[in-house]
mmCIF file of C-alpha atoms and ligand atoms in Angstrom:
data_model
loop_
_atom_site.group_PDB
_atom_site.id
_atom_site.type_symbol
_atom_site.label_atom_id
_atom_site.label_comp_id
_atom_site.label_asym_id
_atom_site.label_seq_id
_atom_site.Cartn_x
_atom_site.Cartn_y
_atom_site.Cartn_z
ATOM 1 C CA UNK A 1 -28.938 12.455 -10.629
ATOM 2 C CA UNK A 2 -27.070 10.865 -7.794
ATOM 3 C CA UNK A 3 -24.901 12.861 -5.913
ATOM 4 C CA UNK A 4 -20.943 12.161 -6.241
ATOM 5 C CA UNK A 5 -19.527 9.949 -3.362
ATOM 6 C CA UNK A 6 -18.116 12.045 -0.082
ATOM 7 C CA UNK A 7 -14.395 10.554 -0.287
ATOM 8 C CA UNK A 8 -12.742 13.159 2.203
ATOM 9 C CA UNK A 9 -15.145 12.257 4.671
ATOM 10 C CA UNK A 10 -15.379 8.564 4.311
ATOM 11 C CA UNK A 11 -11.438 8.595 4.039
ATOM 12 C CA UNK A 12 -11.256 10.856 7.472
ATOM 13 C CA UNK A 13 -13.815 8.390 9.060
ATOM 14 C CA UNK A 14 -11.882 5.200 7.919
ATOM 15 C CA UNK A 15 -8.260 6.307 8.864
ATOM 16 C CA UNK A 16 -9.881 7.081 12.233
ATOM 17 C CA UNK A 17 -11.090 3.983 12.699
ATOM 18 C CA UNK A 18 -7.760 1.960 11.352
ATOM 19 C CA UNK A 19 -5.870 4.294 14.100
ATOM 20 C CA UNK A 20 -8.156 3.296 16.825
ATOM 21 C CA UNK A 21 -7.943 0.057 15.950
ATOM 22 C CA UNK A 22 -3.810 -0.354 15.361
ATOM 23 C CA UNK A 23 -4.296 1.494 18.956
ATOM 24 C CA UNK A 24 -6.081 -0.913 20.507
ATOM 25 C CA UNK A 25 -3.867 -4.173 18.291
ATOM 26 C CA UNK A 26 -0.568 -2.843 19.270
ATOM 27 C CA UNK A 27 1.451 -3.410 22.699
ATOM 28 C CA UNK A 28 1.457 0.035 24.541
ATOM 29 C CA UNK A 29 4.408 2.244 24.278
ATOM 30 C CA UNK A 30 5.594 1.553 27.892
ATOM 31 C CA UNK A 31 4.691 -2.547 27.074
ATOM 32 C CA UNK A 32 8.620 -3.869 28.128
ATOM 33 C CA UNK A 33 10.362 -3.157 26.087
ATOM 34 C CA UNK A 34 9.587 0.205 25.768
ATOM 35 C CA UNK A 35 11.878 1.573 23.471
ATOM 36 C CA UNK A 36 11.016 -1.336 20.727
ATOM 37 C CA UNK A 37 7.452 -0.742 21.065
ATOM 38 C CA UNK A 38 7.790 3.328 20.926
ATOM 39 C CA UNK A 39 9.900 2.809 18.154
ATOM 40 C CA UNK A 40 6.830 0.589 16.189
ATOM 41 C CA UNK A 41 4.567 3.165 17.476
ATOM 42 C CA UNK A 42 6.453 6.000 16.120
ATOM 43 C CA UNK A 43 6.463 4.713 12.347
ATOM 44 C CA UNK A 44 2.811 3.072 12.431
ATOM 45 C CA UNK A 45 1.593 6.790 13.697
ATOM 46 C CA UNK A 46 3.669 9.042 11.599
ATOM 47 C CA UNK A 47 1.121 10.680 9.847
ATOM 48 C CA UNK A 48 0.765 7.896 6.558
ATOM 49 C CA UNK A 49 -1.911 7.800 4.296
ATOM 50 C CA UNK A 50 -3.425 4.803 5.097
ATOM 51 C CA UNK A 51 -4.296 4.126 1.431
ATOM 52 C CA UNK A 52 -3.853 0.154 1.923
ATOM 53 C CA UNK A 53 -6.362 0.005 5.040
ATOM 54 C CA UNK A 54 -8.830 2.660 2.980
ATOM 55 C CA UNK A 55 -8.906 0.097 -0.027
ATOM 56 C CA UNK A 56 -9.434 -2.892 1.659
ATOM 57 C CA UNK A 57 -12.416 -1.407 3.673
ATOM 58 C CA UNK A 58 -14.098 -0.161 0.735
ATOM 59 C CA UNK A 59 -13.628 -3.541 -0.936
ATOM 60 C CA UNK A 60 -14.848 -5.270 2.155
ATOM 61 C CA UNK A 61 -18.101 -2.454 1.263
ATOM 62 C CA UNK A 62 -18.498 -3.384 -2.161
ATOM 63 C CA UNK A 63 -19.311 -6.553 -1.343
ATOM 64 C CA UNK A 64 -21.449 -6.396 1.275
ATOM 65 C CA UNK A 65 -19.340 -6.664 4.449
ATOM 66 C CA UNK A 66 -18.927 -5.254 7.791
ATOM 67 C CA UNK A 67 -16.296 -2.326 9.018
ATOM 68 C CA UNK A 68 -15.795 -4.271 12.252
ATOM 69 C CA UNK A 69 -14.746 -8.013 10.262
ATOM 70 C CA UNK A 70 -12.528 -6.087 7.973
ATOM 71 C CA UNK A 71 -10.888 -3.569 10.829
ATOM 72 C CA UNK A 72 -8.156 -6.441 11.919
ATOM 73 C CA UNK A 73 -7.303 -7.021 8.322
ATOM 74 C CA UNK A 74 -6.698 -3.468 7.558
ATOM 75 C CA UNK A 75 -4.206 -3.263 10.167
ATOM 76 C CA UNK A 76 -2.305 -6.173 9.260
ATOM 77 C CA UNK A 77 -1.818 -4.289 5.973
ATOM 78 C CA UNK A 78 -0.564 -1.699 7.323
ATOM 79 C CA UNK A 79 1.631 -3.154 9.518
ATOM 80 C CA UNK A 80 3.020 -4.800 6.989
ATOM 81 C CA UNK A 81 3.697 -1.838 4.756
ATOM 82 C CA UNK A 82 5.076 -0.147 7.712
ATOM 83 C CA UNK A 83 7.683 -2.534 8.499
ATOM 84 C CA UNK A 84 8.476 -2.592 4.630
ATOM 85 C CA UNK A 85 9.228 1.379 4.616
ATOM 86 C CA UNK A 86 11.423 1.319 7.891
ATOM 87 C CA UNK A 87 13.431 -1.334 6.653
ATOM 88 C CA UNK A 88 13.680 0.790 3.082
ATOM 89 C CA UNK A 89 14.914 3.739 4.390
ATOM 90 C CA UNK A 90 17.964 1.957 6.951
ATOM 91 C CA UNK A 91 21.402 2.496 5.482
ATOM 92 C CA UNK A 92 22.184 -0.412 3.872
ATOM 93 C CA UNK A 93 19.218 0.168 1.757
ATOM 94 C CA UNK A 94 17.834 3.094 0.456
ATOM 95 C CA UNK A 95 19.720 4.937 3.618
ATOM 96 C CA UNK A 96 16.713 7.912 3.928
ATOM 97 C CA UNK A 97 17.011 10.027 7.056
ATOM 98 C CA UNK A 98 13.469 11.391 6.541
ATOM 99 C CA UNK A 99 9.960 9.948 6.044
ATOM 100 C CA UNK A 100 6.682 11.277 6.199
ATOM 101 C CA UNK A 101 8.136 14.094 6.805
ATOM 102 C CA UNK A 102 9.691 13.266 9.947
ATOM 103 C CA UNK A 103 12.768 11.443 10.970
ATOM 104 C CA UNK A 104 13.410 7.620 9.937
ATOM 105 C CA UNK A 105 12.828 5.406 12.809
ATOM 106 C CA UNK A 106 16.904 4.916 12.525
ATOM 107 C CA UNK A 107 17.356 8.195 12.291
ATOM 108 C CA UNK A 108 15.412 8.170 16.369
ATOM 109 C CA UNK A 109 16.011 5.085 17.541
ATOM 110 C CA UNK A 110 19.259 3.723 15.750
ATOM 111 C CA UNK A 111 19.701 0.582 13.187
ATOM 112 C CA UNK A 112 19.055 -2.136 15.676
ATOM 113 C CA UNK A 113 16.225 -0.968 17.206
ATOM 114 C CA UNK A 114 14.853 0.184 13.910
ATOM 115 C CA UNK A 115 15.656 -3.564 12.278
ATOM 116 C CA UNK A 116 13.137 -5.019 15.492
ATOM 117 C CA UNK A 117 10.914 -2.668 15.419
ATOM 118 C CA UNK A 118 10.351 -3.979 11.459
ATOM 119 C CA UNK A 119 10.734 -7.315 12.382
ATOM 120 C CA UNK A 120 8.059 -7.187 15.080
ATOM 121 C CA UNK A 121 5.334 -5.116 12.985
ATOM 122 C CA UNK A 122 5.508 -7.928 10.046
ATOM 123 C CA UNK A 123 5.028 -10.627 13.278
ATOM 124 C CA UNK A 124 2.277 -8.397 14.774
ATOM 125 C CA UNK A 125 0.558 -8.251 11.337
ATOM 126 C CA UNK A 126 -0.138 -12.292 11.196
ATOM 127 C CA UNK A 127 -0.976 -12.049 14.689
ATOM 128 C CA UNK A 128 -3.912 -9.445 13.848
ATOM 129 C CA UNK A 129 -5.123 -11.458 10.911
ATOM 130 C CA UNK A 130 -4.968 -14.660 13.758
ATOM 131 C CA UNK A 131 -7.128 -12.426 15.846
ATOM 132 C CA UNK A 132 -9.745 -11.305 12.622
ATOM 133 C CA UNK A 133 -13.005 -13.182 12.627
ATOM 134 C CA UNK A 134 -12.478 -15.338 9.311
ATOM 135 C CA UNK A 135 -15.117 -15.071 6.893
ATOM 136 C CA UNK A 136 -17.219 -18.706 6.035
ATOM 137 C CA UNK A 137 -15.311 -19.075 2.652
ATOM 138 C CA UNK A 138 -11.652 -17.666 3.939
ATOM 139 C CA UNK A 139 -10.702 -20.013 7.244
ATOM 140 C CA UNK A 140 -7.541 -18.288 8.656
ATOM 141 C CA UNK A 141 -5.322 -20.304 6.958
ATOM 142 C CA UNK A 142 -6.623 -18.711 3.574
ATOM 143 C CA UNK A 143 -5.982 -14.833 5.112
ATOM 144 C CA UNK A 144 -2.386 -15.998 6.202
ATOM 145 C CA UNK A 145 -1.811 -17.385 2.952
ATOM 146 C CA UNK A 146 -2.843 -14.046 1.314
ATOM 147 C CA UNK A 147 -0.850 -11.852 2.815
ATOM 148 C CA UNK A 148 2.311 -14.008 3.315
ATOM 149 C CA UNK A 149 2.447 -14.265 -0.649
ATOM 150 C CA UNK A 150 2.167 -10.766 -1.045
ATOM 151 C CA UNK A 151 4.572 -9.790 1.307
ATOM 152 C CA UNK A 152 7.323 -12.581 0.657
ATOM 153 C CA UNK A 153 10.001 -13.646 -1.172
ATOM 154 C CA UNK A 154 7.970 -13.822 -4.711
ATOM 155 C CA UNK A 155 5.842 -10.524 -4.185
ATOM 156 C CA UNK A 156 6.777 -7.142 -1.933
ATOM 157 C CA UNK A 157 10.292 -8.689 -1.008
ATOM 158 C CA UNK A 158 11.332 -10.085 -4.864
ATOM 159 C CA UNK A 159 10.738 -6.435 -5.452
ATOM 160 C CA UNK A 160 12.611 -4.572 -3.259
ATOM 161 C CA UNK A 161 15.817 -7.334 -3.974
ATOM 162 C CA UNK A 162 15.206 -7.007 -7.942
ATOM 163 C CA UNK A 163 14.588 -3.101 -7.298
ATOM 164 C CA UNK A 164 18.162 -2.995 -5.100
ATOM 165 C CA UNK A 165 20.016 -4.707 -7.572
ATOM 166 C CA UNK A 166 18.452 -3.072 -11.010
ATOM 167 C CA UNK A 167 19.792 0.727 -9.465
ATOM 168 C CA UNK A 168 22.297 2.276 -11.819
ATOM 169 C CA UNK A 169 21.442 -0.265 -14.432
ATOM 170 C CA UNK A 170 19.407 0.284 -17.887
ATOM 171 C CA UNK A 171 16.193 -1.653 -17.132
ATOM 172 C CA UNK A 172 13.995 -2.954 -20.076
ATOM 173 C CA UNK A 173 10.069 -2.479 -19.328
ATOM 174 C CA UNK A 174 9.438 -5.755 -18.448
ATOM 175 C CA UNK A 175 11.903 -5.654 -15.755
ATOM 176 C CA UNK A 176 10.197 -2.754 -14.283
ATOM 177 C CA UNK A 177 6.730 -3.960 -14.443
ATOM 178 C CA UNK A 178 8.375 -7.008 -12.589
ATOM 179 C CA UNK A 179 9.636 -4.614 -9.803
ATOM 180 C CA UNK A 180 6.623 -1.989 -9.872
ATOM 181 C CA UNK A 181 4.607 -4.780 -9.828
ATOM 182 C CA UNK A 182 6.274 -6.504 -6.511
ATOM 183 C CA UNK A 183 6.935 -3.319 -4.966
ATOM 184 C CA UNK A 184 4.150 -1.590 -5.523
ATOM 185 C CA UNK A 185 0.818 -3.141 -6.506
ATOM 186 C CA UNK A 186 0.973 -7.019 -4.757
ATOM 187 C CA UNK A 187 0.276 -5.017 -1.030
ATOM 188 C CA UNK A 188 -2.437 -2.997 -2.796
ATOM 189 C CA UNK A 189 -4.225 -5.640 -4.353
ATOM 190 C CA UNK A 190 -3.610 -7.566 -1.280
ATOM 191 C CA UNK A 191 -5.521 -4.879 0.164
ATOM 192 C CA UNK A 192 -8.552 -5.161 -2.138
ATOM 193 C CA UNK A 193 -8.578 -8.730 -1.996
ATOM 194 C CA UNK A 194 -8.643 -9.168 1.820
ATOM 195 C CA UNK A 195 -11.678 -6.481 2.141
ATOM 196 C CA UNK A 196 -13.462 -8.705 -0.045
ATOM 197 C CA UNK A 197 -12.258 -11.834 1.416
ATOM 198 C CA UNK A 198 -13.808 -10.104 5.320
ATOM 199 C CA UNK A 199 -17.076 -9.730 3.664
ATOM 200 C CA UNK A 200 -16.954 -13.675 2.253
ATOM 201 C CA UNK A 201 -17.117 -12.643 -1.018
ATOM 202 C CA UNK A 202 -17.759 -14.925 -3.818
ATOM 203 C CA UNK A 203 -15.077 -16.451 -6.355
ATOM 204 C CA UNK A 204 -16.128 -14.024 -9.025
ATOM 205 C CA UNK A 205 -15.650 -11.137 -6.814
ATOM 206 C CA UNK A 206 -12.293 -11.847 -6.029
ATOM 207 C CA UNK A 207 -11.548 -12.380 -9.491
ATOM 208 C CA UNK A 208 -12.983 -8.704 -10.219
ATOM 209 C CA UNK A 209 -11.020 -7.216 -7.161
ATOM 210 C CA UNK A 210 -7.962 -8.419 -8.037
ATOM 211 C CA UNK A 211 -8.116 -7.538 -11.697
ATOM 212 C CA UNK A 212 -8.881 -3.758 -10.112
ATOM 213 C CA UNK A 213 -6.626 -4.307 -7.437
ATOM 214 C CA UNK A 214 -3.552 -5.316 -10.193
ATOM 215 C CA UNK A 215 -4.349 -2.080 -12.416
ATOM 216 C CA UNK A 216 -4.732 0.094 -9.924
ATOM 217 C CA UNK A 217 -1.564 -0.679 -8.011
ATOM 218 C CA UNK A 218 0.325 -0.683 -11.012
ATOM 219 C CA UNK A 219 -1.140 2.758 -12.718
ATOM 220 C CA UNK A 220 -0.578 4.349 -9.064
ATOM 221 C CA UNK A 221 3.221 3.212 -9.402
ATOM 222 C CA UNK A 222 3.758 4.854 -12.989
ATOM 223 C CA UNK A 223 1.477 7.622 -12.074
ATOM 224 C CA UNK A 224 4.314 8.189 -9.017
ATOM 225 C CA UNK A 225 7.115 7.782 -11.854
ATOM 226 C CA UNK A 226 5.066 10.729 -14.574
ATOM 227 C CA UNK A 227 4.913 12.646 -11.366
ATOM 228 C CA UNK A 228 7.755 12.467 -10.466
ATOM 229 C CA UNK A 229 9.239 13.953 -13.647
ATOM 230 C CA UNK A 230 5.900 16.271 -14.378
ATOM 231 C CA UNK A 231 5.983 17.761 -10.735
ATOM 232 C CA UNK A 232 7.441 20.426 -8.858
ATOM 233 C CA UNK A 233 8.598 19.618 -5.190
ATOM 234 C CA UNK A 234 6.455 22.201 -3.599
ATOM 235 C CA UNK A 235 3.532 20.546 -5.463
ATOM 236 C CA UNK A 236 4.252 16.873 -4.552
ATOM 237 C CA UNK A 237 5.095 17.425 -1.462
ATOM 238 C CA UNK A 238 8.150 15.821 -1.358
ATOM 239 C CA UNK A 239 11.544 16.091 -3.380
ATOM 240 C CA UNK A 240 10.122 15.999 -7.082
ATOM 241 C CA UNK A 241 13.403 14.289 -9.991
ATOM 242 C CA UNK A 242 14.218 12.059 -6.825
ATOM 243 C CA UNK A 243 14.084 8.910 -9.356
ATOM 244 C CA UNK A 244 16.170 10.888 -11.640
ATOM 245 C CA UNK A 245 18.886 11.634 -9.209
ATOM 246 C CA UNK A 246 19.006 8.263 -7.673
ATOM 247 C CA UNK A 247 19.421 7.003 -11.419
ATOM 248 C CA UNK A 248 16.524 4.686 -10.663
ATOM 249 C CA UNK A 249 14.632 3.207 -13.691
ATOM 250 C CA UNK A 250 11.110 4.678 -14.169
ATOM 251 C CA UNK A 251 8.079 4.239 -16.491
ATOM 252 C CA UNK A 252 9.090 8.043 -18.167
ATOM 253 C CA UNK A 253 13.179 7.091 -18.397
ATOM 254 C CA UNK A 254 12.469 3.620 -19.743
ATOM 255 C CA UNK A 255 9.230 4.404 -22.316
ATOM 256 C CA UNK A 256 9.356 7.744 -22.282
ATOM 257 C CA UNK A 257 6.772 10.220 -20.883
ATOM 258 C CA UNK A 258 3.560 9.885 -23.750
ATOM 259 C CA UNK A 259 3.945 6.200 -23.578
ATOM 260 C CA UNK A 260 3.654 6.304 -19.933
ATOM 261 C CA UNK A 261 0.389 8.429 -20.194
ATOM 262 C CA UNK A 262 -0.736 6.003 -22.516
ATOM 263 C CA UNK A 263 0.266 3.008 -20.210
ATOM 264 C CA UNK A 264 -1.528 4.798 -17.191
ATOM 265 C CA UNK A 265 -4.760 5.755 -18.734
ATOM 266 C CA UNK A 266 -5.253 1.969 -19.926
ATOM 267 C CA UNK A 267 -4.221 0.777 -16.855
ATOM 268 C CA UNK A 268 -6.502 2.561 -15.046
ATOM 269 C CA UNK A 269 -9.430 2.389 -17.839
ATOM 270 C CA UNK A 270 -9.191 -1.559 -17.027
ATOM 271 C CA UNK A 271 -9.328 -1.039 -13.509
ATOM 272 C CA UNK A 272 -12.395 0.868 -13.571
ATOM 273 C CA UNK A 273 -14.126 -1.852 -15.979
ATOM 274 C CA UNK A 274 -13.241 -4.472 -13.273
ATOM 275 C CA UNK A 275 -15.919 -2.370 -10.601
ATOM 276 C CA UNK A 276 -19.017 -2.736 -13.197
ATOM 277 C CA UNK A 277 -20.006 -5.761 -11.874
ATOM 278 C CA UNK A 278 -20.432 -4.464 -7.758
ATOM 279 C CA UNK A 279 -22.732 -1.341 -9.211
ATOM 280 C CA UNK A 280 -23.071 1.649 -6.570
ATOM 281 C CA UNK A 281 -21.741 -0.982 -3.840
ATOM 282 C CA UNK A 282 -18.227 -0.005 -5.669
ATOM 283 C CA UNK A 283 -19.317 3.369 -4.606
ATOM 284 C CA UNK A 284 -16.648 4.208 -2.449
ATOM 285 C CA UNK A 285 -13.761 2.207 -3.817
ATOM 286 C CA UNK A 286 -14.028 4.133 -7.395
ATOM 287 C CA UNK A 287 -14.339 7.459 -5.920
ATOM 288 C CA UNK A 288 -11.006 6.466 -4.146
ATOM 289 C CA UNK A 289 -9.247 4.928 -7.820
ATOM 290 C CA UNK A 290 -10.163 8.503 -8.927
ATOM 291 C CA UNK A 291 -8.848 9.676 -6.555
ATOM 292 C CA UNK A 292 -5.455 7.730 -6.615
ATOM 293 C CA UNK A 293 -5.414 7.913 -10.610
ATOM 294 C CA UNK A 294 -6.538 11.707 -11.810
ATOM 295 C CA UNK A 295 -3.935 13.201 -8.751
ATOM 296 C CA UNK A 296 -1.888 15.787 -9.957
ATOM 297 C CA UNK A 297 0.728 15.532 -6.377
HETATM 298 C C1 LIG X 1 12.081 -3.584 2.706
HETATM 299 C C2 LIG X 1 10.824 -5.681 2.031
HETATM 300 C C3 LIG X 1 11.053 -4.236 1.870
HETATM 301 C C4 LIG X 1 10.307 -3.589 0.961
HETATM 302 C C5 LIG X 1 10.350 -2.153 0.748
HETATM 303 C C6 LIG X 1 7.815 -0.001 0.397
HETATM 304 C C7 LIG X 1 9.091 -0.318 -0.264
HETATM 305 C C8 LIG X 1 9.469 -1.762 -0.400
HETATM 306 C C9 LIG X 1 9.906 0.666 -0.672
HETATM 307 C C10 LIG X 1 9.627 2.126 -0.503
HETATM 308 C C11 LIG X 1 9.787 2.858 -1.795
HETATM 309 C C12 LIG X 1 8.578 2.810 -2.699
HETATM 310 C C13 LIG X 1 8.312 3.988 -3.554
HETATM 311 C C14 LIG X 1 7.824 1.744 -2.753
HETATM 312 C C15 LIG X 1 6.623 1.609 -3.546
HETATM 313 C C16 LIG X 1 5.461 1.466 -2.634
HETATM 314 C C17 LIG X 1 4.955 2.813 -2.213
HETATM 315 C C18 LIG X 1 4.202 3.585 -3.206
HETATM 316 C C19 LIG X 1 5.194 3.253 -0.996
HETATM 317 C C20 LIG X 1 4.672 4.522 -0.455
HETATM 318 O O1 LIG X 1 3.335 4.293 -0.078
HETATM 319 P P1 LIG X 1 2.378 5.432 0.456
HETATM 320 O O2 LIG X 1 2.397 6.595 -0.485
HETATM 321 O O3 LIG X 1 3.113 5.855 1.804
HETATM 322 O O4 LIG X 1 1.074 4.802 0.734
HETATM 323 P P2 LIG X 1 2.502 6.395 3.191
HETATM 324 O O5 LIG X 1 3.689 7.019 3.875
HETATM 325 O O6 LIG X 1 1.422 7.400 2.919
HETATM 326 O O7 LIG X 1 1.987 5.213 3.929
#
């Protein structure tokens, strides 16, 4: 029988490496100006889970490639997801005052500072894919293209504005698959698809990683909502009935909780199917989707 896939270590060893690497990427903290590059420094290092970076290595495994093509990538990622939560929690958004625990970068460095310190990590991000070694079948214009979509106007942006403007309001489903979907899942299967892209994966690999990278993004969302609801604090974490409170529009408030199971499980049932065709080379990347889909916190 073979034995199940070491995910806390290969997680420990690729978060590791992504820090290293964002180390090495990123103006140092006394680069002029020092307070704007502290302030990037103190988000991008704040202790996050560096689920986007861990997803697109192990796709960038599954299909063959090498840590060291898909390293630049993974940062990029993260960068961009980074810039997307400061600029969440400043007041005129979602106005949080804590983050990982720790202050928001407003909270330290005030709303101006925090505003450039966004601004520059999504303009450091392109810069790091400029800097990746691009793949045969993905020239750099191709890895721009990828994660400017996901990260624009259409995709991670559309759903923070439809998310902003939906609050208070009673959603229908499709309106929150629209913003889950934006929000949530087009960085993660960004993620996925770039890993495969560093390894020069073929057509019908990308197809399969983004139909895993879609359901898994999206089941991880409306696992967050069940959670959410299922949870206690102390076991999440964080502050469990926040969507609740906020009056925000969730998979349990909109279809109810057993429909949201339901949604979940087939959800992540298709995202599994989409690995079959990379064998034990998906090794890593489906002991992570269990990992994402069967948490209980
Ligand atoms: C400001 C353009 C713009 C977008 C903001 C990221 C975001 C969109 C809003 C934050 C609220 C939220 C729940 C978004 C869904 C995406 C998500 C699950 C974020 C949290 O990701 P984790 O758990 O966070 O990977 P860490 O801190 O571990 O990196």
């Amino acid at each position: 029988m073979r034995k199940p896939f070491a995910l806390e270590s290969y997680l420990q060893r690729s978060t590791l490496g992504v820090n290293r690497a964002l180390d090495r990427l990123l103006p140092a903290a006394t680069t002029r100006p020092a307070t704007l590059h502290r302030a990037m420094r103190y988000s991008l290092f704040a202790g996050g889970k560096r689920l986007r970076p861990a997803l697109l290595l192990a796709a960038a495994r599954a299909c063959g490639g090498k840590e060291a093509c898909a390293l630049p990538l993974a940062c990029a990622v993260e960068c961009i997801h980074t810039y997307s939560l400061v600029h969440d929690d400043l007041p005129a958004m979602d106005n949080d005052d804590l983050r990982r625990g720790k202050p928001t970068n407003h909270k330290v460095y005030g709303e101006a500072i925090a505003i450039l310190a966004g601004d520059a990590l999504l303009t450091q991000a392109f810069e790091m894919v400029a800097q990746a070694k691009a793949p045969l079948r993905y020239p750099h214009s191709e890895l721009v293209m990828e994660l400017a979509r996901a990260s624009g106007s259409l995709q991670l942006i559309a759903g923070q504005a439809a998310d902003l403007e939906g609050e208070g309001k009673r959603l229908t489903l499709a309106q929150l698959r629209y913003i889950h979907e934006r929000k949530t899942s087009a960085l993660l299967c960004c993620a996925v698809r770039m890993g495969g892209m560093s390894a020069n994966c073929t057509a019908s690999q990308l197809r399969a990683l983004t139909d895993f990278g879609r359901n898994v993004g999206l089941a991880f969302q409306v696992i967050d909502d069940i959670l959410d609801v299922t949870q206690t604090s102390e076991r999440l974490g964080k502050t469990a009935g926040k969507d609740v409170a906020a009056k925000k529009a969730t998979y349990p408030s909109v279809v109810g909780l057993e429909r949201s199971r339901r949604i979940a499980a087939t959800l992540t049932a298709k995202a599994f199917a989409a690995l079959r065709p990379f064998g034990d080379r998906a090794d890593a990347l489906a002991a992570f989707a269990h990992h994402l889909l069967e948490r209980e916190s």
